[in-house]
Amino acid sequence: MRVTATRLSANLAGCTFRRGFRLASRCRTPPWRTCATQPDERAITALQAPRRCYSQPLRRASDDVPIPVLDGFKQTLHFPPATCTFEELADCNRAGEQITLHGYLGTRRDASKTLTFAELRDMKLASTIQLVSSLASTSDAGFSGHETLRRLTTHSPVAVTGTLQPRKAPQKTSEHASGLVTSAEMRVESIVPLNAFPEDIIMAPETVFQADQRHLQIRNEPSLREALRFRSKAAHIIRDELCDKHDFIEIETPLLFKSTPEGAREFLVPTRVPGMAYALPQSPQQYKQILMASGIPRYMQIAKCFRDEDLRADRQPEFTQVDLEMAFASGGDVMQTVESVVRRLWVEMLNQKDMPQPFPRMSYNEAMSKYGSDKPDLRLGSEIHRVEYMLPIDLIGKIGPLASPAVDVMKIPISEDPSATMAFVNTFMDSPEAQPFIGNPHGQPGIFVIDSRKPLQGMQVFGFEAAEQVEELLALEDGDLVVLQARPNAPFSGGSTPIGNLRLALHKTAVAQGLLPAPRGFAFTWITDFPLFSPITDTEPGQGGSAGLASTHHPFTSPKTPAHVDLLLTNPSSVVADHYDLVVNGVELGGGSRRIHNADMQKFVLQEILKISDERLGDFAHLLEALRAGCPPHAGLALGFDRLIAVMLGKESVRDVIAFPKTGRGEDAMVKSPTRMTEGQLETYHLRFRDSK
């Protein structure tokens, strides 16, 4: 059976092509050759045929004619092996040597009918060598390599055999000619096409491909390929540091787990047993604690995790974390180990020689009070101070509806010119970014611009005494922006305060407008002493207990001291956890804790403090049984691997460091997942759609 190029073209009628593609105006049929023999020209037709519509079946012209697709494919099954790499070609002493290279064709220039120049890019798309082909230099038998080269499309994969010859360094190179080998060029003797890049795909350095063409994004954007290579090297360093230097054992834990109330929504996987389902793990947390009870001293894994959460730039429904756990260890032991991993990554991959040792530590309450965030960006400065004791009562009453609020103040040195700072304030307050702060139910921020030409430098409402104290506290100068913000006078909870969020928003806007320099470098800190429990909210339902409390980290976290254990009986909301987060530049790289290693204690927290139901308590029976078997004290941590790589490379989104990320709607745009279940699948898994009301 054979389908001619004409028939293949005819089959395209009625096909719909995606945006960014064009239909080839003609079907080129290049000559074809292998190292040993020349194939029938008709067998090559399929390699250069226009792009098929793959929703239609391949048709046959007649029953007695073979399909040229098969013949063409057979010619690609055997091709000469590469004899060297592009990097090795920098050796100028190899002139006259016959070599074979594998790669992709780049820009081609036909100087005449008998002379052609082209670029060959290596498999990594990182290095380029110039090819020189003339009619006399290639085989005279059948179709010459010269004619083959002239008919192949740019970006096609090939195996090229030829002789190295010296060349003069070019004055100009194409935009694709990165890593150009300038000391030598290759005179083509034979070329074996391994596939054809279709003419209906337009790919140039400036081409922007959509998410549904992720393969072309990766192929066309060096930064994406470099991010994936960087990610691979980082994973190798992490494994080497933990397993070879710290004696960890890498153990894979199951992906088909069970539903347990750890705190986040889970993805369920139905089975063919009616009513039964697996759950994809939010993390390997329970398995790694079971390993601690199994006599494994140190566990690690670069693990896939799954959470059905609302998505943002630094979250994906499936993500990767560097997971570790240590038996007979404290939180301090874990932090020391993680610092060694992070320090090595930064030193070896980013050449950061001045890494702190040890990393500084800051309590949760200090971070929230000074920076308004449990993951502060210490590079920004602008510390927050509590000042309600300084302020006149009438001023406190004007800045918000709260009775006896806590009042915070901060300064941001926007400009030395008060008028420039005032223009910045007016622009920001009129922008969409300011609306959450204007709508704050605890009161809008009070904003003042320091101007020495005005009474009390523009802080008349403070009164003389308070203005003087605030000026001394903040070391105010002309053009400084001063912000007052009221908040409830209560213990901190959650991850940020309104003034902390405003601090970030003002800095970001000032940098975008060129009023402040972009922060540089890396500022690491550990955040410790989190509250063990937090109030339940609509967005954070926690473990689903009836106590109105949820575990801040997860329900397996230990209280920090014996005194905090005692507080469980009288004031659970004031208990401090042995919980620690690693933060750099305002990003949480990871978090961990010392775990509850006693079964009775774990059951007490779940049942008496969180007040989860007996049914949900039964979901943890496997863990309680493992802890009951003389489990040693243990502690651990998980680093968000996607986020870690994004921070190291300065990427705004983790999608830029993942090969096939999900979109903001949780979809894989290229493979079109998730897909709607068919009636047959629903029947297999004993499911049906509920009628919407």
Coordinates of N, CA and C in Angstrom, one line a residue, residues 490-588:
A490 N -4.2 41.8 69.2 CA -4.3 40.4 69.5 C -3.1 39.6 69.0
P491 N -2.9 38.4 69.4 CA -1.7 37.7 68.9 C -1.8 37.5 67.4
F492 N -0.6 37.5 66.8 CA -0.5 37.3 65.4 C -1.1 35.9 65.0
S493 N -1.7 35.9 63.8 CA -2.1 34.6 63.2 C -2.0 34.8 61.7
G494 N -1.9 33.7 61.0 CA -1.8 33.8 59.5 C -0.4 34.1 59.1
G495 N -0.3 34.4 57.8 CA 1.0 34.6 57.2 C 1.4 36.0 57.0
S496 N 0.5 37.0 57.2 CA 0.9 38.4 56.9 C -0.1 39.4 57.6
T497 N 0.3 40.6 57.7 CA -0.5 41.7 58.2 C -0.8 42.7 57.0
P498 N -1.8 43.5 57.1 CA -2.0 44.5 56.1 C -0.8 45.4 55.8
I499 N -0.2 45.9 56.9 CA 0.9 46.8 56.7 C 2.1 46.0 56.1
G500 N 2.2 44.7 56.4 CA 3.3 43.9 55.8 C 3.1 43.8 54.3
N501 N 1.8 43.5 53.9 CA 1.5 43.4 52.5 C 1.7 44.8 51.8
L502 N 1.3 45.9 52.4 CA 1.5 47.2 51.9 C 3.0 47.5 51.7
R503 N 3.8 47.1 52.6 CA 5.3 47.3 52.5 C 5.8 46.7 51.2
L504 N 5.4 45.4 50.9 CA 5.8 44.8 49.7 C 5.3 45.5 48.4
A505 N 4.0 45.9 48.5 CA 3.4 46.5 47.3 C 4.0 47.8 47.0
L506 N 4.3 48.6 48.0 CA 4.9 49.9 47.8 C 6.3 49.8 47.3
H507 N 7.1 48.8 47.8 CA 8.4 48.6 47.3 C 8.4 48.1 45.9
K508 N 7.5 47.2 45.5 CA 7.5 46.7 44.2 C 7.1 47.8 43.2
T509 N 6.2 48.7 43.6 CA 5.8 49.8 42.7 C 6.9 50.8 42.5
A510 N 7.6 51.1 43.6 CA 8.7 52.1 43.6 C 9.8 51.6 42.7
V511 N 10.1 50.3 42.8 CA 11.1 49.7 41.9 C 10.7 49.7 40.5
A512 N 9.4 49.4 40.2 CA 8.9 49.5 38.8 C 9.0 50.9 38.2
Q513 N 8.9 51.9 39.1 CA 8.9 53.3 38.6 C 10.3 53.8 38.6
G514 N 11.3 53.1 39.0 CA 12.7 53.5 39.0 C 13.0 54.4 40.2
L515 N 12.2 54.5 41.2 CA 12.4 55.3 42.4 C 13.3 54.6 43.4
L516 N 13.3 53.3 43.4 CA 14.1 52.5 44.3 C 14.9 51.4 43.5
P517 N 16.1 51.1 43.8 CA 16.8 50.0 43.1 C 16.2 48.7 43.4
A518 N 16.3 47.8 42.4 CA 15.8 46.4 42.6 C 16.7 45.7 43.7
P519 N 16.1 45.0 44.6 CA 16.9 44.4 45.6 C 17.8 43.3 45.0
R520 N 18.9 43.1 45.5 CA 19.9 42.2 45.0 C 20.4 41.2 46.1
G521 N 21.0 40.1 45.6 CA 21.5 39.2 46.6 C 20.5 38.3 47.2
F522 N 20.9 37.5 48.2 CA 20.1 36.5 48.8 C 20.2 36.7 50.3
A523 N 19.0 36.9 51.0 CA 19.0 37.1 52.4 C 18.2 35.9 53.0
F524 N 19.0 35.0 53.7 CA 18.4 33.8 54.3 C 18.0 34.0 55.7
T525 N 17.0 33.3 56.2 CA 16.7 33.3 57.6 C 15.8 32.1 57.9
W526 N 15.9 31.6 59.1 CA 15.0 30.6 59.6 C 13.9 31.3 60.4
I527 N 12.6 31.0 60.1 CA 11.5 31.5 61.0 C 11.1 30.3 61.9
T528 N 11.1 30.6 63.2 CA 10.9 29.5 64.2 C 9.7 29.9 65.1
D529 N 9.4 29.0 66.0 CA 8.4 29.3 67.0 C 7.0 29.7 66.5
F530 N 6.5 29.0 65.5 CA 5.2 29.3 65.0 C 4.2 28.8 66.1
P531 N 3.0 29.4 66.1 CA 1.9 28.8 66.9 C 1.6 27.4 66.4
L532 N 1.4 26.5 67.4 CA 1.1 25.1 67.0 C -0.3 25.0 66.3
F533 N -1.2 25.9 66.8 CA -2.6 25.8 66.2 C -3.0 27.2 65.7
S534 N -3.8 27.3 64.7 CA -4.4 28.5 64.2 C -5.9 28.4 64.1
P535 N -6.6 29.6 64.2 CA -8.1 29.5 64.0 C -8.4 29.0 62.6
I536 N -9.5 28.2 62.6 CA -10.0 27.7 61.3 C -10.6 28.8 60.5
T537 N -10.4 28.9 59.2 CA -11.0 29.9 58.3 C -11.7 29.1 57.2
D538 N -12.4 29.9 56.4 CA -13.1 29.3 55.2 C -12.2 28.7 54.2
T539 N -11.0 29.4 54.0 CA -10.0 28.9 53.1 C -9.1 27.9 53.6
E540 N -9.0 27.8 54.9 CA -8.1 26.8 55.6 C -8.9 26.0 56.6
P541 N -9.6 25.0 56.1 CA -10.5 24.2 57.1 C -9.7 23.3 58.0
G542 N -8.4 23.1 57.7 CA -7.6 22.3 58.6 C -8.0 20.8 58.6
Q543 N -8.0 20.2 59.7 CA -8.3 18.8 59.8 C -9.7 18.4 60.0
G544 N -10.6 19.4 59.9 CA -12.0 19.2 60.0 C -12.5 18.9 61.4
G545 N -11.8 19.2 62.4 CA -12.2 19.0 63.8 C -13.3 20.0 64.2
S546 N -13.8 19.8 65.4 CA -14.9 20.7 65.9 C -14.4 21.7 66.9
A547 N -13.1 21.8 67.1 CA -12.5 22.7 68.2 C -12.4 24.1 67.7
G548 N -12.5 24.3 66.4 CA -12.3 25.7 65.8 C -10.8 26.0 65.6
L549 N -10.0 25.0 65.8 CA -8.6 25.1 65.6 C -8.1 24.2 64.5
A550 N -7.0 24.6 63.8 CA -6.3 23.7 62.8 C -4.8 23.8 63.1
S551 N -4.2 22.7 62.8 CA -2.7 22.7 63.0 C -2.1 23.6 62.0
T552 N -1.2 24.5 62.5 CA -0.6 25.5 61.6 C 0.3 24.8 60.6
H553 N 1.0 23.8 61.0 CA 1.9 23.1 60.0 C 1.2 21.8 59.6
H554 N 1.2 20.8 60.4 CA 0.3 19.6 60.2 C 0.1 19.0 61.6
P555 N -0.8 18.1 61.8 CA -1.2 17.6 63.1 C -0.2 16.7 63.8
F556 N 1.0 16.5 63.1 CA 2.0 15.6 63.7 C 3.2 16.4 64.3
T557 N 3.0 17.7 64.3 CA 4.1 18.6 64.8 C 4.0 18.6 66.4
S558 N 5.2 18.6 66.9 CA 5.4 18.6 68.4 C 5.4 20.0 69.0
P559 N 4.8 20.1 70.2 CA 5.0 21.3 71.0 C 6.5 21.5 71.2
K560 N 6.9 22.8 71.4 CA 8.4 23.0 71.5 C 9.0 22.6 72.8
T561 N 8.4 22.9 73.9 CA 9.0 22.6 75.2 C 8.0 21.9 76.1
P562 N 8.5 21.4 77.3 CA 7.5 20.8 78.2 C 6.5 21.8 78.7
A563 N 6.9 23.0 78.9 CA 5.9 24.0 79.3 C 4.8 24.2 78.3
H564 N 5.1 24.1 77.0 CA 4.1 24.2 76.0 C 3.2 23.0 75.9
V565 N 3.8 21.8 76.3 CA 2.9 20.6 76.4 C 1.9 20.8 77.5
D566 N 2.3 21.4 78.6 CA 1.3 21.7 79.7 C 0.2 22.7 79.2
L567 N 0.5 23.6 78.4 CA -0.5 24.6 77.9 C -1.6 23.9 77.1
L568 N -1.3 22.8 76.5 CA -2.4 22.1 75.8 C -3.6 21.9 76.6
L569 N -3.5 21.8 77.9 CA -4.6 21.5 78.8 C -5.4 22.8 79.1
T570 N -4.7 24.0 79.0 CA -5.3 25.2 79.5 C -5.5 26.2 78.4
N571 N -4.6 26.3 77.4 CA -4.7 27.4 76.4 C -4.0 26.9 75.1
P572 N -4.6 26.0 74.4 CA -4.0 25.4 73.2 C -3.6 26.5 72.2
S573 N -4.3 27.5 72.0 CA -4.0 28.5 71.0 C -2.7 29.3 71.3
S574 N -2.1 29.2 72.5 CA -0.9 29.8 72.8 C 0.3 28.9 72.8
V575 N 0.1 27.7 72.4 CA 1.2 26.7 72.4 C 2.1 27.0 71.2
V576 N 3.4 27.0 71.5 CA 4.4 27.2 70.4 C 4.9 25.9 69.9
A577 N 5.0 25.8 68.5 CA 5.4 24.5 67.9 C 6.9 24.5 67.6
D578 N 7.4 23.3 67.6 CA 8.8 23.1 67.2 C 8.8 23.0 65.7
H579 N 8.5 24.1 65.1 CA 8.3 24.2 63.6 C 9.2 25.3 63.1
Y580 N 9.8 25.1 61.9 CA 10.8 26.0 61.4 C 10.6 26.1 59.8
D581 N 10.7 27.3 59.3 CA 10.6 27.5 57.9 C 11.9 28.2 57.4
L582 N 12.4 27.8 56.2 CA 13.6 28.4 55.6 C 13.1 29.4 54.6
V583 N 13.5 30.7 54.8 CA 13.0 31.8 53.9 C 14.2 32.5 53.3
V584 N 14.0 32.8 52.0 CA 15.0 33.7 51.3 C 14.3 34.7 50.4
N585 N 14.6 35.9 50.6 CA 14.1 37.0 49.7 C 12.5 37.0 49.7
G586 N 11.9 36.7 50.8 CA 10.5 36.8 50.8 C 9.8 35.5 50.3
V587 N 10.5 34.5 50.1 CA 10.0 33.2 49.6 C 10.3 32.1 50.6
E588 N 9.2 31.3 50.9 CA 9.4 30.2 51.8 C 10.0 29.0 50.9

